[in-house]
Short mmCIF file of C-alpha atoms in Angstrom, two decimals:
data_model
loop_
_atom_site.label_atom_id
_atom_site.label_comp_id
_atom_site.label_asym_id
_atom_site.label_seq_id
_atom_site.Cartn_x
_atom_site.Cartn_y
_atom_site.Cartn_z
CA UNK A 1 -56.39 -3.09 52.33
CA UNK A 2 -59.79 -5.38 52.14
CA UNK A 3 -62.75 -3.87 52.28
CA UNK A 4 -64.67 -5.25 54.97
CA UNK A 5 -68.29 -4.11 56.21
CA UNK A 6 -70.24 -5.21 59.61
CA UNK A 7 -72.98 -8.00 59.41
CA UNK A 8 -76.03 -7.79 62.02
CA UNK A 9 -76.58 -10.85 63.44
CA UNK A 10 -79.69 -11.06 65.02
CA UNK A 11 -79.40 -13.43 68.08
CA UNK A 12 -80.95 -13.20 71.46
CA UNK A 13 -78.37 -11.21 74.20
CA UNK A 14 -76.79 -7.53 74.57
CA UNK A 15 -76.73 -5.80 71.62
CA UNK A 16 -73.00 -4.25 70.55
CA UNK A 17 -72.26 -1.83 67.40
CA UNK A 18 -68.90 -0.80 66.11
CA UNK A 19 -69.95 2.32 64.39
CA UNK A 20 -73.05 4.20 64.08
CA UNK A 21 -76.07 2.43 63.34
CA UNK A 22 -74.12 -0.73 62.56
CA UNK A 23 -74.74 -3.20 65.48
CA UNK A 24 -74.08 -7.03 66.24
CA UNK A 25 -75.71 -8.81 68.23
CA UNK A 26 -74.24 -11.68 70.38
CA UNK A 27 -75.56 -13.56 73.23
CA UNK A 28 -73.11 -12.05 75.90
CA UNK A 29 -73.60 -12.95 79.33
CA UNK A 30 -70.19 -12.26 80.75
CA UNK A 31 -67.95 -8.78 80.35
CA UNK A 32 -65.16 -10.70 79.50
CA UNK A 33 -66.98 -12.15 76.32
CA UNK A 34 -66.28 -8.72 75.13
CA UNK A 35 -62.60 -10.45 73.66
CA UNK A 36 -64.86 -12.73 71.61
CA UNK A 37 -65.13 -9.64 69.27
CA UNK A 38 -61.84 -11.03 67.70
CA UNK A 39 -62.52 -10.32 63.98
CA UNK A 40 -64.54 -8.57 61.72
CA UNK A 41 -67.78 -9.56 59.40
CA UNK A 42 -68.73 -9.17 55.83
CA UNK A 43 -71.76 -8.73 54.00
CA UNK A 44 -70.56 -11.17 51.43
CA UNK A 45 -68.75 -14.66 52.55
CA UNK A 46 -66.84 -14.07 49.20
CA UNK A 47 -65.42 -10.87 51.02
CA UNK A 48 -64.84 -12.62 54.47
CA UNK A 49 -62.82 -16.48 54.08
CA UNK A 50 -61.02 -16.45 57.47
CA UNK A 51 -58.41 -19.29 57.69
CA UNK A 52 -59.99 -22.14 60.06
CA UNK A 53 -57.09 -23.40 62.07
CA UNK A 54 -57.14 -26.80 64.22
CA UNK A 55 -56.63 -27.49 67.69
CA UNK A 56 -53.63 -29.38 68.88
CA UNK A 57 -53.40 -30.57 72.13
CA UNK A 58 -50.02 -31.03 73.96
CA UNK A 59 -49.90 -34.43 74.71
CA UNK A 60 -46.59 -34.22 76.88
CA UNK A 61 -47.69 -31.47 78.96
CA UNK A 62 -49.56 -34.10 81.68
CA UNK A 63 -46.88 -35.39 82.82
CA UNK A 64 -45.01 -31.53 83.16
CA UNK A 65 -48.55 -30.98 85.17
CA UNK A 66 -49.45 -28.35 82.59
CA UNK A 67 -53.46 -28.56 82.85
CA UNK A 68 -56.13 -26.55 82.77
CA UNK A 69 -58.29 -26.11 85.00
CA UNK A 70 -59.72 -29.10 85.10
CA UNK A 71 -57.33 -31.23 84.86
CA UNK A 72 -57.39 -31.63 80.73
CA UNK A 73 -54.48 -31.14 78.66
CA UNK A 74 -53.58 -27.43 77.23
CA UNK A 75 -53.52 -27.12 73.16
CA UNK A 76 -52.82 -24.31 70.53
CA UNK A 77 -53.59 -23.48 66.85
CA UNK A 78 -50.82 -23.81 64.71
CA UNK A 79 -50.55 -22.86 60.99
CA UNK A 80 -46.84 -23.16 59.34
CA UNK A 81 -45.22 -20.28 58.02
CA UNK A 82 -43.66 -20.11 54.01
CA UNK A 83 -41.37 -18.88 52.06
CA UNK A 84 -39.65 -15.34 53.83
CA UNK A 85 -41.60 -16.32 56.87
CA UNK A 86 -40.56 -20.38 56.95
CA UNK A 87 -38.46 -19.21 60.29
CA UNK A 88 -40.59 -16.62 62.12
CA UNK A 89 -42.69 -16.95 65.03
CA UNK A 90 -45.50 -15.27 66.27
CA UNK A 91 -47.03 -16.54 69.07
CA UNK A 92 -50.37 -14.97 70.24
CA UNK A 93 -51.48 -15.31 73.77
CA UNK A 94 -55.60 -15.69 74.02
CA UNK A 95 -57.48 -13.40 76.73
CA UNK A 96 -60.32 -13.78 78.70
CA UNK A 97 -60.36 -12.12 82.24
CA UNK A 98 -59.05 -13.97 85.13
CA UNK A 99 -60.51 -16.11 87.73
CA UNK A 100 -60.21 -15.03 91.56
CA UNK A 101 -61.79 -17.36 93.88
CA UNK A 102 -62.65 -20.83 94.24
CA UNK A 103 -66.50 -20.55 92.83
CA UNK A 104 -65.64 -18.95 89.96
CA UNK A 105 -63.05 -21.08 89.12
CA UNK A 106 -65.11 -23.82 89.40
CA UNK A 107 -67.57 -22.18 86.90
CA UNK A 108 -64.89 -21.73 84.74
CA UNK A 109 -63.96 -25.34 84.60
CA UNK A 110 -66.88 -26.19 82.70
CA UNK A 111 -66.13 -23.64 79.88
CA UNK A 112 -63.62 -23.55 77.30
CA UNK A 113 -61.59 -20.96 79.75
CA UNK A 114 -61.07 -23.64 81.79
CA UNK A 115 -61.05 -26.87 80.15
CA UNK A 116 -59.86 -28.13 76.37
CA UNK A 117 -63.08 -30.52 76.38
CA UNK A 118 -64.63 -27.15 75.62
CA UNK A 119 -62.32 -25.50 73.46
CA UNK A 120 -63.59 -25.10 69.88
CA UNK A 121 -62.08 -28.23 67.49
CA UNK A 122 -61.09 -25.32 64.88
CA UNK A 123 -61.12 -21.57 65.31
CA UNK A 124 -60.31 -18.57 62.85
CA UNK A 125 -57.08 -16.56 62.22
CA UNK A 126 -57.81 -13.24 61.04
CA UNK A 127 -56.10 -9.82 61.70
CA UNK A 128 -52.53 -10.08 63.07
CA UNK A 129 -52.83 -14.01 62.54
CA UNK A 130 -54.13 -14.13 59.26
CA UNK A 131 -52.60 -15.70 56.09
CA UNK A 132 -53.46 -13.07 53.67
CA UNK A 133 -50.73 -10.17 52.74
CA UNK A 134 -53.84 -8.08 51.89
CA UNK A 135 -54.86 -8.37 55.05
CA UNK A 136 -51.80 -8.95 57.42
CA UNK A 137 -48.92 -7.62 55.48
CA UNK A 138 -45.76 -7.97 58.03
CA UNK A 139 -47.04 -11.42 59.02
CA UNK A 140 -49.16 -13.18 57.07
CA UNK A 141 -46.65 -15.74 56.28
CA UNK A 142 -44.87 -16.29 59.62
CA UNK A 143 -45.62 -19.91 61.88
CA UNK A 144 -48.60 -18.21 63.66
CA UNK A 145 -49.96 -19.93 66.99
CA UNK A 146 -52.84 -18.73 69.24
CA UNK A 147 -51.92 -20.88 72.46
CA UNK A 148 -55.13 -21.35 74.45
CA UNK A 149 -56.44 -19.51 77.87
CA UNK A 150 -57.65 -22.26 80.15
CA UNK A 151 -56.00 -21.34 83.83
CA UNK A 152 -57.79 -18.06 84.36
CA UNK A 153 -53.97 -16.96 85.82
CA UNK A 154 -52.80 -15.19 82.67
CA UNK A 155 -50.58 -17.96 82.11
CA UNK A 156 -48.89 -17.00 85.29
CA UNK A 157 -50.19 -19.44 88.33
CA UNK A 158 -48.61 -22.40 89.78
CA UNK A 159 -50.83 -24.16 92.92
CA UNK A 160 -53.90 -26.38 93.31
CA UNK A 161 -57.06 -26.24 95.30
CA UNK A 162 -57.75 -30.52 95.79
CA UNK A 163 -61.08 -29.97 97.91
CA UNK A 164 -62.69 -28.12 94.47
CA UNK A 165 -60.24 -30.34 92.37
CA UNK A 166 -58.78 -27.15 90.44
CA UNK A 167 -55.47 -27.17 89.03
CA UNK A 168 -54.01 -23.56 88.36
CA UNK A 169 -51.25 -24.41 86.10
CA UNK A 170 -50.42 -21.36 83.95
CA UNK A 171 -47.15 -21.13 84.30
CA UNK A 172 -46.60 -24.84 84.02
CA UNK A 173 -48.81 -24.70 80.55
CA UNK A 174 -46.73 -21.81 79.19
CA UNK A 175 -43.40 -23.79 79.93
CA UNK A 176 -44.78 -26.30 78.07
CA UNK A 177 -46.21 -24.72 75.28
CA UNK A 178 -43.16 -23.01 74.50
CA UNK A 179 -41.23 -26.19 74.85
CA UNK A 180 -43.53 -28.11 72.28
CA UNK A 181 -43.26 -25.18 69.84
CA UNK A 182 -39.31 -25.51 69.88
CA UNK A 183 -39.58 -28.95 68.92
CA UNK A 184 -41.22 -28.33 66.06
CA UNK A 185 -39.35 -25.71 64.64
CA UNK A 186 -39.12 -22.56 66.74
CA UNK A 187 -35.90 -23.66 68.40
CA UNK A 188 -34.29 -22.44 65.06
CA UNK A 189 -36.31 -18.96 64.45
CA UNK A 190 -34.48 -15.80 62.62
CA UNK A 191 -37.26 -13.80 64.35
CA UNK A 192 -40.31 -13.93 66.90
CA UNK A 193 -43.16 -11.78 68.20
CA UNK A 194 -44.54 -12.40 71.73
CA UNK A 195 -48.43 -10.98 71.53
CA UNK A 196 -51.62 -11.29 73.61
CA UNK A 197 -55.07 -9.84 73.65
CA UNK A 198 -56.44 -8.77 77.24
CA UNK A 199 -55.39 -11.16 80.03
CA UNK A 200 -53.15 -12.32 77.24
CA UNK A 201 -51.72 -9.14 76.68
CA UNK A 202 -50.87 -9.00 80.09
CA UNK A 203 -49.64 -12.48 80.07
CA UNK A 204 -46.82 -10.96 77.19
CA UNK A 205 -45.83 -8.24 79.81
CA UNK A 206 -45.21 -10.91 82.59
CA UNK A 207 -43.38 -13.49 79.81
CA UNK A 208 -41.65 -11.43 77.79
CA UNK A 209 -38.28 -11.30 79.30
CA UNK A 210 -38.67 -15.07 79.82
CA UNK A 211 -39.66 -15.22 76.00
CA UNK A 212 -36.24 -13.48 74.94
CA UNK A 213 -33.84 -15.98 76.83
CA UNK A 214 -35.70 -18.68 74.81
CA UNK A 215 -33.54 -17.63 71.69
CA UNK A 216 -29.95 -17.03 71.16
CA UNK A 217 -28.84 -13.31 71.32
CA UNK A 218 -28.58 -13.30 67.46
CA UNK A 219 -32.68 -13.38 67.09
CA UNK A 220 -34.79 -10.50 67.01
CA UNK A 221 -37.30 -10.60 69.89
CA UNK A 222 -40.41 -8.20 70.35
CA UNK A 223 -43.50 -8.34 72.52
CA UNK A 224 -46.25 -6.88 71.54
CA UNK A 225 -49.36 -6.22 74.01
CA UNK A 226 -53.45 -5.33 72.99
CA UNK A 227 -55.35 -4.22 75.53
CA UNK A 228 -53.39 -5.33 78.34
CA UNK A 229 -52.51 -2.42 80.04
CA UNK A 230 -54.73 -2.99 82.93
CA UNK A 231 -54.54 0.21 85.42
CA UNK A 232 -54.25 -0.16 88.98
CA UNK A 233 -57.35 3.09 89.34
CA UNK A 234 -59.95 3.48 92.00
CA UNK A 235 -63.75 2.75 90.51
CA UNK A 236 -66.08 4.72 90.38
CA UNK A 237 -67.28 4.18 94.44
CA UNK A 238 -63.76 5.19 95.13
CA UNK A 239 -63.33 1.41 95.96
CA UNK A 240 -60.58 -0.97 93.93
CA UNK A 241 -62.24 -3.14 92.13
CA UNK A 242 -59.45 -4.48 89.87
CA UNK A 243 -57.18 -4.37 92.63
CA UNK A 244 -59.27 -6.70 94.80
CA UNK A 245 -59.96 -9.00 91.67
CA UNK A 246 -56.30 -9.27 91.17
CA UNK A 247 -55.31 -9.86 95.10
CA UNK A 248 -57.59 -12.98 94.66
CA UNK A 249 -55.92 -13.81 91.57
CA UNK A 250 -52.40 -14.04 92.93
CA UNK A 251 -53.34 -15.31 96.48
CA UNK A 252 -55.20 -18.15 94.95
CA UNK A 253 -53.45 -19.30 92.36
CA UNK A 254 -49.72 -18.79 93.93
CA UNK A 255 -48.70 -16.45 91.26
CA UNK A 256 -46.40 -14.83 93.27
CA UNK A 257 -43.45 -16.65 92.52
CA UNK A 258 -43.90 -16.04 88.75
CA UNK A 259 -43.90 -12.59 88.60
CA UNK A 260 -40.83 -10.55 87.68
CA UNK A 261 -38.45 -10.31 90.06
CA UNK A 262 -37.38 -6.97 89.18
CA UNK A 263 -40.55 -5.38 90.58
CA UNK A 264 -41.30 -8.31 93.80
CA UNK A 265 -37.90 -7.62 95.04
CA UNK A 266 -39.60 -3.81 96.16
CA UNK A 267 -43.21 -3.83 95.80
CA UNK A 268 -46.46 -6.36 97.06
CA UNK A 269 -47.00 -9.04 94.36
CA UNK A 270 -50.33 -8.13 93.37
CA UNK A 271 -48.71 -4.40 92.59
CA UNK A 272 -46.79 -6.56 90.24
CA UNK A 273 -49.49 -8.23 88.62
CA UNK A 274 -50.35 -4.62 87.45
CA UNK A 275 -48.77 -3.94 83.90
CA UNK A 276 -47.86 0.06 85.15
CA UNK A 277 -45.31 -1.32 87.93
CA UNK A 278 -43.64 -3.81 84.94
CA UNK A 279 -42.93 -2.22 81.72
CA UNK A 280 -40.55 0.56 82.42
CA UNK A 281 -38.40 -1.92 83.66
CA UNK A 282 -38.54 -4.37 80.80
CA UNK A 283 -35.43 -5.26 78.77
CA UNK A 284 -36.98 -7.26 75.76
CA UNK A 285 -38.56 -4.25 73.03
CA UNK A 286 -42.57 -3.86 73.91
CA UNK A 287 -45.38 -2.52 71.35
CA UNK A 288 -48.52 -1.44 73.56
CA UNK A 289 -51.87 -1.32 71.61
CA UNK A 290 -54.41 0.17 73.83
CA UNK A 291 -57.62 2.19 73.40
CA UNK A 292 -57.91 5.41 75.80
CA UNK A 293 -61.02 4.02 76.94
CA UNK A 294 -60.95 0.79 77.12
CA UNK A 295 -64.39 -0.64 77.29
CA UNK A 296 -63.07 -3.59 79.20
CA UNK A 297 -61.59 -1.71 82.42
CA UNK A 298 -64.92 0.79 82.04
CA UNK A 299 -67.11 -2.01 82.62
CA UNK A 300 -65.32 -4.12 84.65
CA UNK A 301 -63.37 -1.81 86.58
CA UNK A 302 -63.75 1.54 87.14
CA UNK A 303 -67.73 1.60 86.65
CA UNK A 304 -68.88 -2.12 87.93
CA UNK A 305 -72.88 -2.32 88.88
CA UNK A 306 -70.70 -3.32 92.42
CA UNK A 307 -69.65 0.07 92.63
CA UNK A 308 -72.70 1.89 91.08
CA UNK A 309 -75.27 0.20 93.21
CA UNK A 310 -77.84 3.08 92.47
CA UNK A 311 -77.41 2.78 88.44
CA UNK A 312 -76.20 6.06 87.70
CA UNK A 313 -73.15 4.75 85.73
CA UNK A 314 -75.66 2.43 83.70
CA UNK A 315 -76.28 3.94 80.64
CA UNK A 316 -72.56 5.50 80.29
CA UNK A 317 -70.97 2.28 81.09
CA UNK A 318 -72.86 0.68 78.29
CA UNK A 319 -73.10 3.29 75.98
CA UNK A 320 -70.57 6.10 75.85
CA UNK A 321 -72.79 8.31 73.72
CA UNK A 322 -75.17 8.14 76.65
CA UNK A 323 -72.23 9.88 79.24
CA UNK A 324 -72.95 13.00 80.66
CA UNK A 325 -70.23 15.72 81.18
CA UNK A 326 -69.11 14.79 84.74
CA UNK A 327 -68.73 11.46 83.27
CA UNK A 328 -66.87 12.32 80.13
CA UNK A 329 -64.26 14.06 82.78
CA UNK A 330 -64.09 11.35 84.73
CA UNK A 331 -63.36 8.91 81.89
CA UNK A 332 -60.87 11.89 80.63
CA UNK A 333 -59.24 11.66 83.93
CA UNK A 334 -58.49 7.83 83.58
CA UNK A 335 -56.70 8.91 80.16
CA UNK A 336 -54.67 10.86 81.60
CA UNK A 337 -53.81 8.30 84.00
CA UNK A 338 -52.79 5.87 81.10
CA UNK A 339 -51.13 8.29 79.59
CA UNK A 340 -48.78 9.07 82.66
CA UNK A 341 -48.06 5.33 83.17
CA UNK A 342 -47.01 5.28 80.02
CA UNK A 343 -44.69 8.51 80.50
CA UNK A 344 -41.28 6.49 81.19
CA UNK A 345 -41.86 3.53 79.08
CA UNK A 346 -42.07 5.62 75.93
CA UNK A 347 -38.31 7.64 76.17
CA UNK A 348 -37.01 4.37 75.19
CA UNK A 349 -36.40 4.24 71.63
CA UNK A 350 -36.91 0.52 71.49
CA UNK A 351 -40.64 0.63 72.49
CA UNK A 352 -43.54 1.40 70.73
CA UNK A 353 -47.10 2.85 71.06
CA UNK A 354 -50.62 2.86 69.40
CA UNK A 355 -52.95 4.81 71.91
CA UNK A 356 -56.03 5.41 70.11
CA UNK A 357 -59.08 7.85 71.51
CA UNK A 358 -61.95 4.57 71.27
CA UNK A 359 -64.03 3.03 73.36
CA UNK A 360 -62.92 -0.46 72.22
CA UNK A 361 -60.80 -3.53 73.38
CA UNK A 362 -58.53 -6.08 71.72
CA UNK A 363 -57.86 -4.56 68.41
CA UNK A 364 -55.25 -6.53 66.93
CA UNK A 365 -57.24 -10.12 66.11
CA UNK A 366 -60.27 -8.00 65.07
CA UNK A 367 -59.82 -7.71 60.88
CA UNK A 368 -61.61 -4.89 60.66
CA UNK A 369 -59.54 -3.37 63.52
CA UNK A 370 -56.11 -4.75 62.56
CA UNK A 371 -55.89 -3.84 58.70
CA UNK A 372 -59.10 -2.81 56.64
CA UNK A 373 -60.12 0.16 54.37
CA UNK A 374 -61.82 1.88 57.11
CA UNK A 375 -59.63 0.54 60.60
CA UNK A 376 -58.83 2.80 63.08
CA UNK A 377 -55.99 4.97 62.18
CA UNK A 378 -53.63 7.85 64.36
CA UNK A 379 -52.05 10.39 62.02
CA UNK A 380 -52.89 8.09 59.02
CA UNK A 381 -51.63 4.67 59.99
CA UNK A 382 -53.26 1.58 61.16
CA UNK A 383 -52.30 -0.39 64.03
CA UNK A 384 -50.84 -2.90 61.18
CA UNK A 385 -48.92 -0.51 59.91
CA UNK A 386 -47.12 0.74 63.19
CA UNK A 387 -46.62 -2.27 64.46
CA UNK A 388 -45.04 -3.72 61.02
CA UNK A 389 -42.81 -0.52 61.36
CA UNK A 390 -41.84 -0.71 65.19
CA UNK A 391 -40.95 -4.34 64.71
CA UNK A 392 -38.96 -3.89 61.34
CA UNK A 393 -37.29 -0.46 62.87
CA UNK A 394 -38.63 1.23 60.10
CA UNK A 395 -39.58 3.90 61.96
CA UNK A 396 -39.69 5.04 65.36
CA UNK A 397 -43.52 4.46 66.40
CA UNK A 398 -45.19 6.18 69.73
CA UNK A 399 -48.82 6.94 68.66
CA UNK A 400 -50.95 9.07 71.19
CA UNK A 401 -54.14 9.91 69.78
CA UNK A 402 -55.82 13.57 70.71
CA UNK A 403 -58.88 13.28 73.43
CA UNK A 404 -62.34 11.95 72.83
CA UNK A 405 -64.43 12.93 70.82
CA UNK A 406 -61.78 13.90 67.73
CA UNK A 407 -61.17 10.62 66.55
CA UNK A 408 -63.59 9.35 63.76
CA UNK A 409 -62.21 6.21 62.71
CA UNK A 410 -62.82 4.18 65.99
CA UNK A 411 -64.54 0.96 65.90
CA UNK A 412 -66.78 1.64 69.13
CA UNK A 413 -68.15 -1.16 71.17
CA UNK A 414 -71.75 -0.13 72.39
CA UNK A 415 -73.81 -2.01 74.08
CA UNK A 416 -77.72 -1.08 74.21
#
């Protein structure tokens, strides 16, 4: 594996550290800049030479009325696969929370989760998309694509709101993408992996059956999701915070047609926006990286300064060092409750699991998450590793890790 260490960067915003007295700081003004995390730094640049991919924007997709947000076209980053990997896919699904009502959608807009006039001209591939072996070694030379985030649907939405002159296309955009991507060369794939970060990880549960009937029978199809399993779990208050962000969701941006009919034909659409109601019942092999406590759904979900009006949550939500006992049990309870939504999808032999005790989120574009000397590891092996061996079938991989506070190789996001 590379060695890789953690660079402070000293910049004005919330402060975040991965592991003990190693922080980085980032101006971060949002929760869901958390998934801007996606890789890992080195002391030395010599160390750290992330492949810089460019941005291609699908230029047929107007007229399919694939848009963002705005109106501008949808793109991807695209780097060609060699050699053993000439005709594999992986397709990687960007995150970045969701949009749920008409201001801020209209925010969003103006941001590179909402329009390609913002999106960056090149970005890096590291982790699961990088183009090193000693870094990626199942992948690394597979056609790799990160297809773009800019309908704040998880690629899932199909309506319009003229009056605010939003377009929520996501759907539309991932028809389009995919049909792009078969012209130039995926059509003719041996082998593909589905995968996503965040909203993009639950974009892969939502597409992944869709994915499969892309490809004759005779390909091997897997989905893999990071941090995507998104619970459906009162906060803190006893409210539903997530619940009520993802109502919005679907009601605004008429995702209800684009969810899997296996679940709408006997539950409310925004139950099957909820990964927990979806992947039992999935036919196409899934991989779920998640970590017990995702920082993410902490934040955002179960302890929201909405729900904590008084404060009480402040400290722990940021910190989880800071946590007090009745804290810890109540962020032990909402392990359990991952745990048990995972109970039914893991008897199937042809899923997989990596369920580590962290306080992290999006672990599979991060380097020094991914595959490192020092990444996260349950019973020995990285998240590289199992999902190299769950994809290959070279062994049979459902990961649990034992309780916080036992595991030390987590990468912890704290925020001080």
């Amino acid at each position: 594996m590379s060695k890789l260490f953690l660079l402070g960067v000293v910049v004005t915003g919330l402060v975040l550290g991965t592991k003990a007295n190693e922080y980085l700081e980032f101006n971060v003004t949002e929760l869901d800049r958390i998934e801007e995390l996606e890789y890992g730094f080195s002391k030395s640049s010599s160390n750290f030479n992330p492949l810089m991919v460019g941005l291609t924007l699908i230029r047929g997709a107007g007229a399919k009325g694939a848009v963002c947000l705005d109106g501008t076209l949808p793109g991807y980053h695209l780097h060609r696969g060699h050699g053993s990997g000439a005709n594999s896919w992986l397709i990687q699904l960007e995150g970045g929370g969701w949009c749920d009502n008409i201001r801020n959608c209209v925010y969003r807009k103006k941001s590179r989760r909402g329009s390609s006039n913002y999106m960056e001209k090149q970005i890096q591939f590291t982790g699961i998309l990088s183009d090193k072996a000693q870094e990626n070694p199942d992948f690394f030379n597979w056609n790799r694509v990160k297809l773009r985030y800019c309908d704040g649907g998880s690629f899932s939405g199909d309506s319009q709101n003229r009056a605010a002159r939003l377009q929520f296309r996501g759907e539309r955009i991932w028809r389009a993408a995919m049909d792009d991507l078969k012209s130039k060369g995926m059509r003719y794939a041996k082998q593909a992996l589905l995968s996503g970060c965040s909203a993009g990880g639950l974009a892969v549960i939502l597409r992944c059956d869709e994915f499969r009937n892309l490809f004759p029978g005779s390909t091997r199809i897997k989905c893999l999701s990071d941090a995507g399993l998104f619970l459906d779990t009162p906060d803190v208050s006893g409210g539903h915070t997530i619940r009520k962000l993802y109502n919005g969701v679907v009601q605004l941006q008429g995702v209800r047609n684009n969810l899997p009919h296996m679940c709408t034909n006997h539950l409310n659409p925004t139950s099957c926006f909820f990964p927990q109601n979806l992947i039992s019942q999935m036919k196409t092999p899934l991989f779920i990286v998640n970590a017990a406590y995702d920082i993410w759904q902490i934040q955002s979900s179960i302890a929201p300064p909405s729900a904590d009006p008084h404060g009480y949550w402040h400290e722990c939500r940021l910190n989880h060092g800071r946590c007090n006992a009745a804290q810890l049990r109540f962020l032990q309870g909402f392990r359990n409750q991952m745990l048990r939504a995972v109970t039914g999808f893991s008897k199937s032999r042809k899923n997989g699991l990596f369920i580590n005790s962290c306080f992290a989120h999006c672990q599979t574009e991060r380097q020094d998450t991914w595959f490192a000397d020092d990444s996260p590891v349950i019973h020995k092996k990285a998240v590289a590793i199992a999902v190299g061996d769950w994809y290959f079938d070279r062994a049979e991989v459902k990961l649990i890790d034992c309780p916080y506070p036992c595991d030390r190789s987590c990468h912890n996001l704290v925020f001080r």
